[in-house]
Amino acid sequence: MSNRLSSIVKSPWFLLAGVVVAVLSLVVALTGPVPEISKEQTKVSSLAAEPINKPFVSDFALPLDVPLEMLPQTDSGVYCNMEMIEWLRRFGTESPPYQRISIRSTAQDGAMLTVDNLRAVDVERYEAKPVMHFHCPDGGNADTALLELRLDRDRKAQEIVGESQGGNRPFAFNLEPGEQGNLELVLKSDDKYSYSGRIVADVTTGTTKGTASLPLNGEDIAKFDRINAGKYARLIVQPGQDKTKFTCLLYPAGTTEWVPTRSDPQLFDCTAAKVRSVLAEIGRAS
């Protein structure tokens, strides 16, 4: 029996089987943790961001003498469509009322990604010019973190929270691997000037920190335009219920906010001629 066992052990087939078993064991040992090793770990570059305003939601600064009769009205009701947006961009400057941005960690594993110190940089201030405010309304959006950023001072975003939570607070957003969040950034400024610039934020994971430019809504995703209509901000023009008229909102004298909120406006149907008449009246008033 022992001679037979000895001959089996010495057999080249036995040796080959041993090699195969050893190789298979090695493969199993190596391939077991591979899926974990191959997962993308969190890095500063793991931040992905994109603008998420609805395509036809925006504001425009138009020259006071813009040929408003030529604006291609449609049956889309009080909302703008692509044909209207293209015309408004051709004749005016797009200035979205807010910036909605989706942020996401593309990492599959690893540390948390922190986005904070969101701010305006490369800011240019220039004298406001007389313009008409044309508004393409918004039908609503999903829940977002609401931020306010003053361009005339500080230039760092504050998160708007309820009074029960202590009011505004410095902005910070933590993203686990694969997690996503939405931001809504409202730009504010003084009444006398218009502003342009870029929005950036700090991105941190572990002890590594970097700065990322956030893509924005509008004609140029690399920059923002915050245009002040001055005294003409009292009038806001937007699409009407039919193709023959616009809807006008007229705020009381002294209102200069780009999106006024201090009191209820007069709301009325208006033609292009009526819009010019109201603008002329505002111009003569002061």
mmCIF file of C-alpha atoms in Angstrom, residues 16-165:
data_model
loop_
_atom_site.group_PDB
_atom_site.id
_atom_site.type_symbol
_atom_site.label_atom_id
_atom_site.label_comp_id
_atom_site.label_asym_id
_atom_site.label_seq_id
_atom_site.Cartn_x
_atom_site.Cartn_y
_atom_site.Cartn_z
ATOM 1 C CA LEU A 16 0.583 18.866 -11.906
ATOM 2 C CA ALA A 17 -2.627 18.671 -9.865
ATOM 3 C CA GLY A 18 -0.796 20.234 -6.926
ATOM 4 C CA VAL A 19 0.392 23.099 -9.098
ATOM 5 C CA VAL A 20 -3.138 23.653 -10.417
ATOM 6 C CA VAL A 21 -4.574 23.738 -6.885
ATOM 7 C CA ALA A 22 -1.882 26.207 -5.797
ATOM 8 C CA VAL A 23 -2.534 28.466 -8.780
ATOM 9 C CA LEU A 24 -6.295 28.373 -8.201
ATOM 10 C CA SER A 25 -5.782 29.234 -4.531
ATOM 11 C CA LEU A 26 -3.594 32.155 -5.514
ATOM 12 C CA VAL A 27 -6.175 33.410 -8.023
ATOM 13 C CA VAL A 28 -8.932 33.225 -5.433
ATOM 14 C CA ALA A 29 -6.771 35.047 -2.924
ATOM 15 C CA LEU A 30 -5.975 37.790 -5.387
ATOM 16 C CA THR A 31 -9.367 38.206 -6.995
ATOM 17 C CA GLY A 32 -11.313 38.234 -3.752
ATOM 18 C CA PRO A 33 -10.486 41.827 -2.753
ATOM 19 C CA VAL A 34 -10.098 43.155 -6.306
ATOM 20 C CA PRO A 35 -13.598 44.644 -6.533
ATOM 21 C CA GLU A 36 -12.887 46.683 -3.377
ATOM 22 C CA ILE A 37 -9.451 47.758 -4.563
ATOM 23 C CA SER A 38 -10.758 48.789 -7.995
ATOM 24 C CA LYS A 39 -13.457 51.093 -6.562
ATOM 25 C CA GLU A 40 -12.729 54.756 -7.191
ATOM 26 C CA GLN A 41 -11.659 56.401 -3.946
ATOM 27 C CA THR A 42 -12.706 59.950 -2.982
ATOM 28 C CA LYS A 43 -10.552 62.738 -4.421
ATOM 29 C CA VAL A 44 -11.051 66.478 -4.794
ATOM 30 C CA SER A 45 -11.732 65.821 -8.476
ATOM 31 C CA SER A 46 -14.620 63.522 -7.445
ATOM 32 C CA LEU A 47 -16.925 66.551 -7.326
ATOM 33 C CA ALA A 48 -19.255 66.657 -10.350
ATOM 34 C CA ALA A 49 -21.460 69.725 -10.816
ATOM 35 C CA GLU A 50 -23.962 70.833 -13.436
ATOM 36 C CA PRO A 51 -26.551 73.621 -13.765
ATOM 37 C CA ILE A 52 -30.124 72.383 -13.417
ATOM 38 C CA ASN A 53 -32.385 75.377 -14.087
ATOM 39 C CA LYS A 54 -35.217 74.390 -16.375
ATOM 40 C CA PRO A 55 -34.277 75.239 -19.984
ATOM 41 C CA PHE A 56 -36.873 77.983 -20.361
ATOM 42 C CA VAL A 57 -36.605 79.613 -16.918
ATOM 43 C CA SER A 58 -34.568 82.795 -16.911
ATOM 44 C CA ASP A 59 -34.560 86.597 -16.798
ATOM 45 C CA PHE A 60 -33.365 88.968 -19.500
ATOM 46 C CA ALA A 61 -32.251 92.583 -19.581
ATOM 47 C CA LEU A 62 -33.561 94.093 -22.818
ATOM 48 C CA PRO A 63 -32.897 97.566 -24.278
ATOM 49 C CA LEU A 64 -35.796 99.944 -23.617
ATOM 50 C CA ASP A 65 -36.338 100.307 -27.361
ATOM 51 C CA VAL A 66 -36.308 96.556 -28.130
ATOM 52 C CA PRO A 67 -38.852 95.669 -30.867
ATOM 53 C CA LEU A 68 -41.059 93.691 -28.498
ATOM 54 C CA GLU A 69 -43.712 93.239 -31.234
ATOM 55 C CA MET A 70 -41.275 90.871 -32.942
ATOM 56 C CA LEU A 71 -40.955 88.521 -29.970
ATOM 57 C CA PRO A 72 -42.334 85.169 -31.227
ATOM 58 C CA GLN A 73 -45.195 84.510 -28.799
ATOM 59 C CA THR A 74 -46.487 80.934 -28.663
ATOM 60 C CA ASP A 75 -49.280 78.874 -27.155
ATOM 61 C CA SER A 76 -47.094 77.846 -24.205
ATOM 62 C CA GLY A 77 -49.122 80.077 -21.920
ATOM 63 C CA VAL A 78 -47.227 82.085 -19.318
ATOM 64 C CA TYR A 79 -44.002 80.132 -19.926
ATOM 65 C CA CYS A 80 -41.230 80.711 -22.451
ATOM 66 C CA ASN A 81 -40.183 78.204 -25.094
ATOM 67 C CA MET A 82 -36.913 77.782 -26.981
ATOM 68 C CA GLU A 83 -37.925 80.098 -29.813
ATOM 69 C CA MET A 84 -38.622 82.900 -27.341
ATOM 70 C CA ILE A 85 -35.413 82.227 -25.409
ATOM 71 C CA GLU A 86 -33.319 82.430 -28.581
ATOM 72 C CA TRP A 87 -34.951 85.760 -29.519
ATOM 73 C CA LEU A 88 -34.427 87.176 -26.023
ATOM 74 C CA ARG A 89 -30.775 86.130 -26.080
ATOM 75 C CA ARG A 90 -30.303 87.768 -29.468
ATOM 76 C CA PHE A 91 -31.682 91.123 -28.329
ATOM 77 C CA GLY A 92 -30.750 91.171 -24.638
ATOM 78 C CA THR A 93 -28.508 89.797 -21.893
ATOM 79 C CA GLU A 94 -29.553 86.726 -19.935
ATOM 80 C CA SER A 95 -29.484 87.159 -16.157
ATOM 81 C CA PRO A 96 -31.009 84.115 -14.407
ATOM 82 C CA PRO A 97 -32.915 85.019 -11.220
ATOM 83 C CA TYR A 98 -31.117 82.240 -9.353
ATOM 84 C CA GLN A 99 -28.562 79.529 -10.001
ATOM 85 C CA ARG A 100 -29.661 75.946 -9.408
ATOM 86 C CA ILE A 101 -26.692 73.577 -9.357
ATOM 87 C CA SER A 102 -26.547 69.818 -8.850
ATOM 88 C CA ILE A 103 -23.451 68.548 -7.013
ATOM 89 C CA ARG A 104 -22.432 64.898 -6.700
ATOM 90 C CA SER A 105 -19.537 62.774 -5.477
ATOM 91 C CA THR A 106 -18.454 60.423 -8.267
ATOM 92 C CA ALA A 107 -16.384 58.360 -5.814
ATOM 93 C CA GLN A 108 -17.495 54.788 -5.179
ATOM 94 C CA ASP A 109 -15.759 54.375 -1.859
ATOM 95 C CA GLY A 110 -13.650 56.278 0.613
ATOM 96 C CA ALA A 111 -13.943 59.488 2.577
ATOM 97 C CA MET A 112 -16.648 62.118 2.613
ATOM 98 C CA LEU A 113 -16.398 65.069 0.205
ATOM 99 C CA THR A 114 -17.048 68.499 1.738
ATOM 100 C CA VAL A 115 -18.108 71.496 -0.370
ATOM 101 C CA ASP A 116 -17.969 74.854 1.413
ATOM 102 C CA ASN A 117 -16.847 78.485 1.212
ATOM 103 C CA LEU A 118 -18.959 79.031 -1.916
ATOM 104 C CA ARG A 119 -18.177 82.545 -3.142
ATOM 105 C CA ALA A 120 -18.027 85.007 -6.009
ATOM 106 C CA VAL A 121 -14.613 85.727 -7.559
ATOM 107 C CA ASP A 122 -13.257 87.828 -10.433
ATOM 108 C CA VAL A 123 -16.162 90.186 -9.758
ATOM 109 C CA GLU A 124 -16.517 93.216 -12.007
ATOM 110 C CA ARG A 125 -18.810 96.098 -11.052
ATOM 111 C CA TYR A 126 -20.153 98.498 -13.646
ATOM 112 C CA GLU A 127 -22.711 101.256 -13.897
ATOM 113 C CA ALA A 128 -26.248 100.043 -14.403
ATOM 114 C CA LYS A 129 -27.842 100.930 -17.736
ATOM 115 C CA PRO A 130 -31.545 101.555 -18.408
ATOM 116 C CA VAL A 131 -33.013 98.158 -19.315
ATOM 117 C CA MET A 132 -36.327 96.355 -19.379
ATOM 118 C CA HIS A 133 -36.762 93.283 -17.191
ATOM 119 C CA PHE A 134 -38.298 90.320 -19.067
ATOM 120 C CA HIS A 135 -39.104 87.299 -16.921
ATOM 121 C CA CYS A 136 -39.628 83.672 -18.027
ATOM 122 C CA PRO A 137 -41.492 82.119 -15.052
ATOM 123 C CA ASP A 138 -40.621 78.970 -13.168
ATOM 124 C CA GLY A 139 -43.122 76.217 -12.469
ATOM 125 C CA GLY A 140 -41.307 74.954 -9.352
ATOM 126 C CA ASN A 141 -38.496 72.520 -8.604
ATOM 127 C CA ALA A 142 -37.371 69.819 -6.188
ATOM 128 C CA ASP A 143 -36.068 70.589 -2.710
ATOM 129 C CA THR A 144 -32.712 72.349 -2.624
ATOM 130 C CA ALA A 145 -30.332 73.992 -0.164
ATOM 131 C CA LEU A 146 -31.163 77.703 -0.514
ATOM 132 C CA LEU A 147 -28.205 80.097 -0.494
ATOM 133 C CA GLU A 148 -27.888 83.880 -0.655
ATOM 134 C CA LEU A 149 -24.770 85.652 -1.877
ATOM 135 C CA ARG A 150 -24.226 89.425 -1.712
ATOM 136 C CA LEU A 151 -22.109 90.798 -4.543
ATOM 137 C CA ASP A 152 -21.692 94.296 -3.080
ATOM 138 C CA ARG A 153 -20.075 93.040 0.155
ATOM 139 C CA ASP A 154 -18.534 89.901 1.665
ATOM 140 C CA ARG A 155 -19.245 87.772 -1.478
ATOM 141 C CA LYS A 156 -19.518 84.540 0.494
ATOM 142 C CA ALA A 157 -22.698 82.492 0.347
ATOM 143 C CA GLN A 158 -24.878 82.029 3.430
ATOM 144 C CA GLU A 159 -27.384 79.212 3.691
ATOM 145 C CA ILE A 160 -30.913 80.473 4.369
ATOM 146 C CA VAL A 161 -32.522 78.492 7.187
ATOM 147 C CA GLY A 162 -35.606 79.029 9.315
ATOM 148 C CA GLU A 163 -35.594 81.433 12.245
ATOM 149 C CA SER A 164 -36.041 78.449 14.567
ATOM 150 C CA GLN A 165 -32.605 77.272 13.390
#
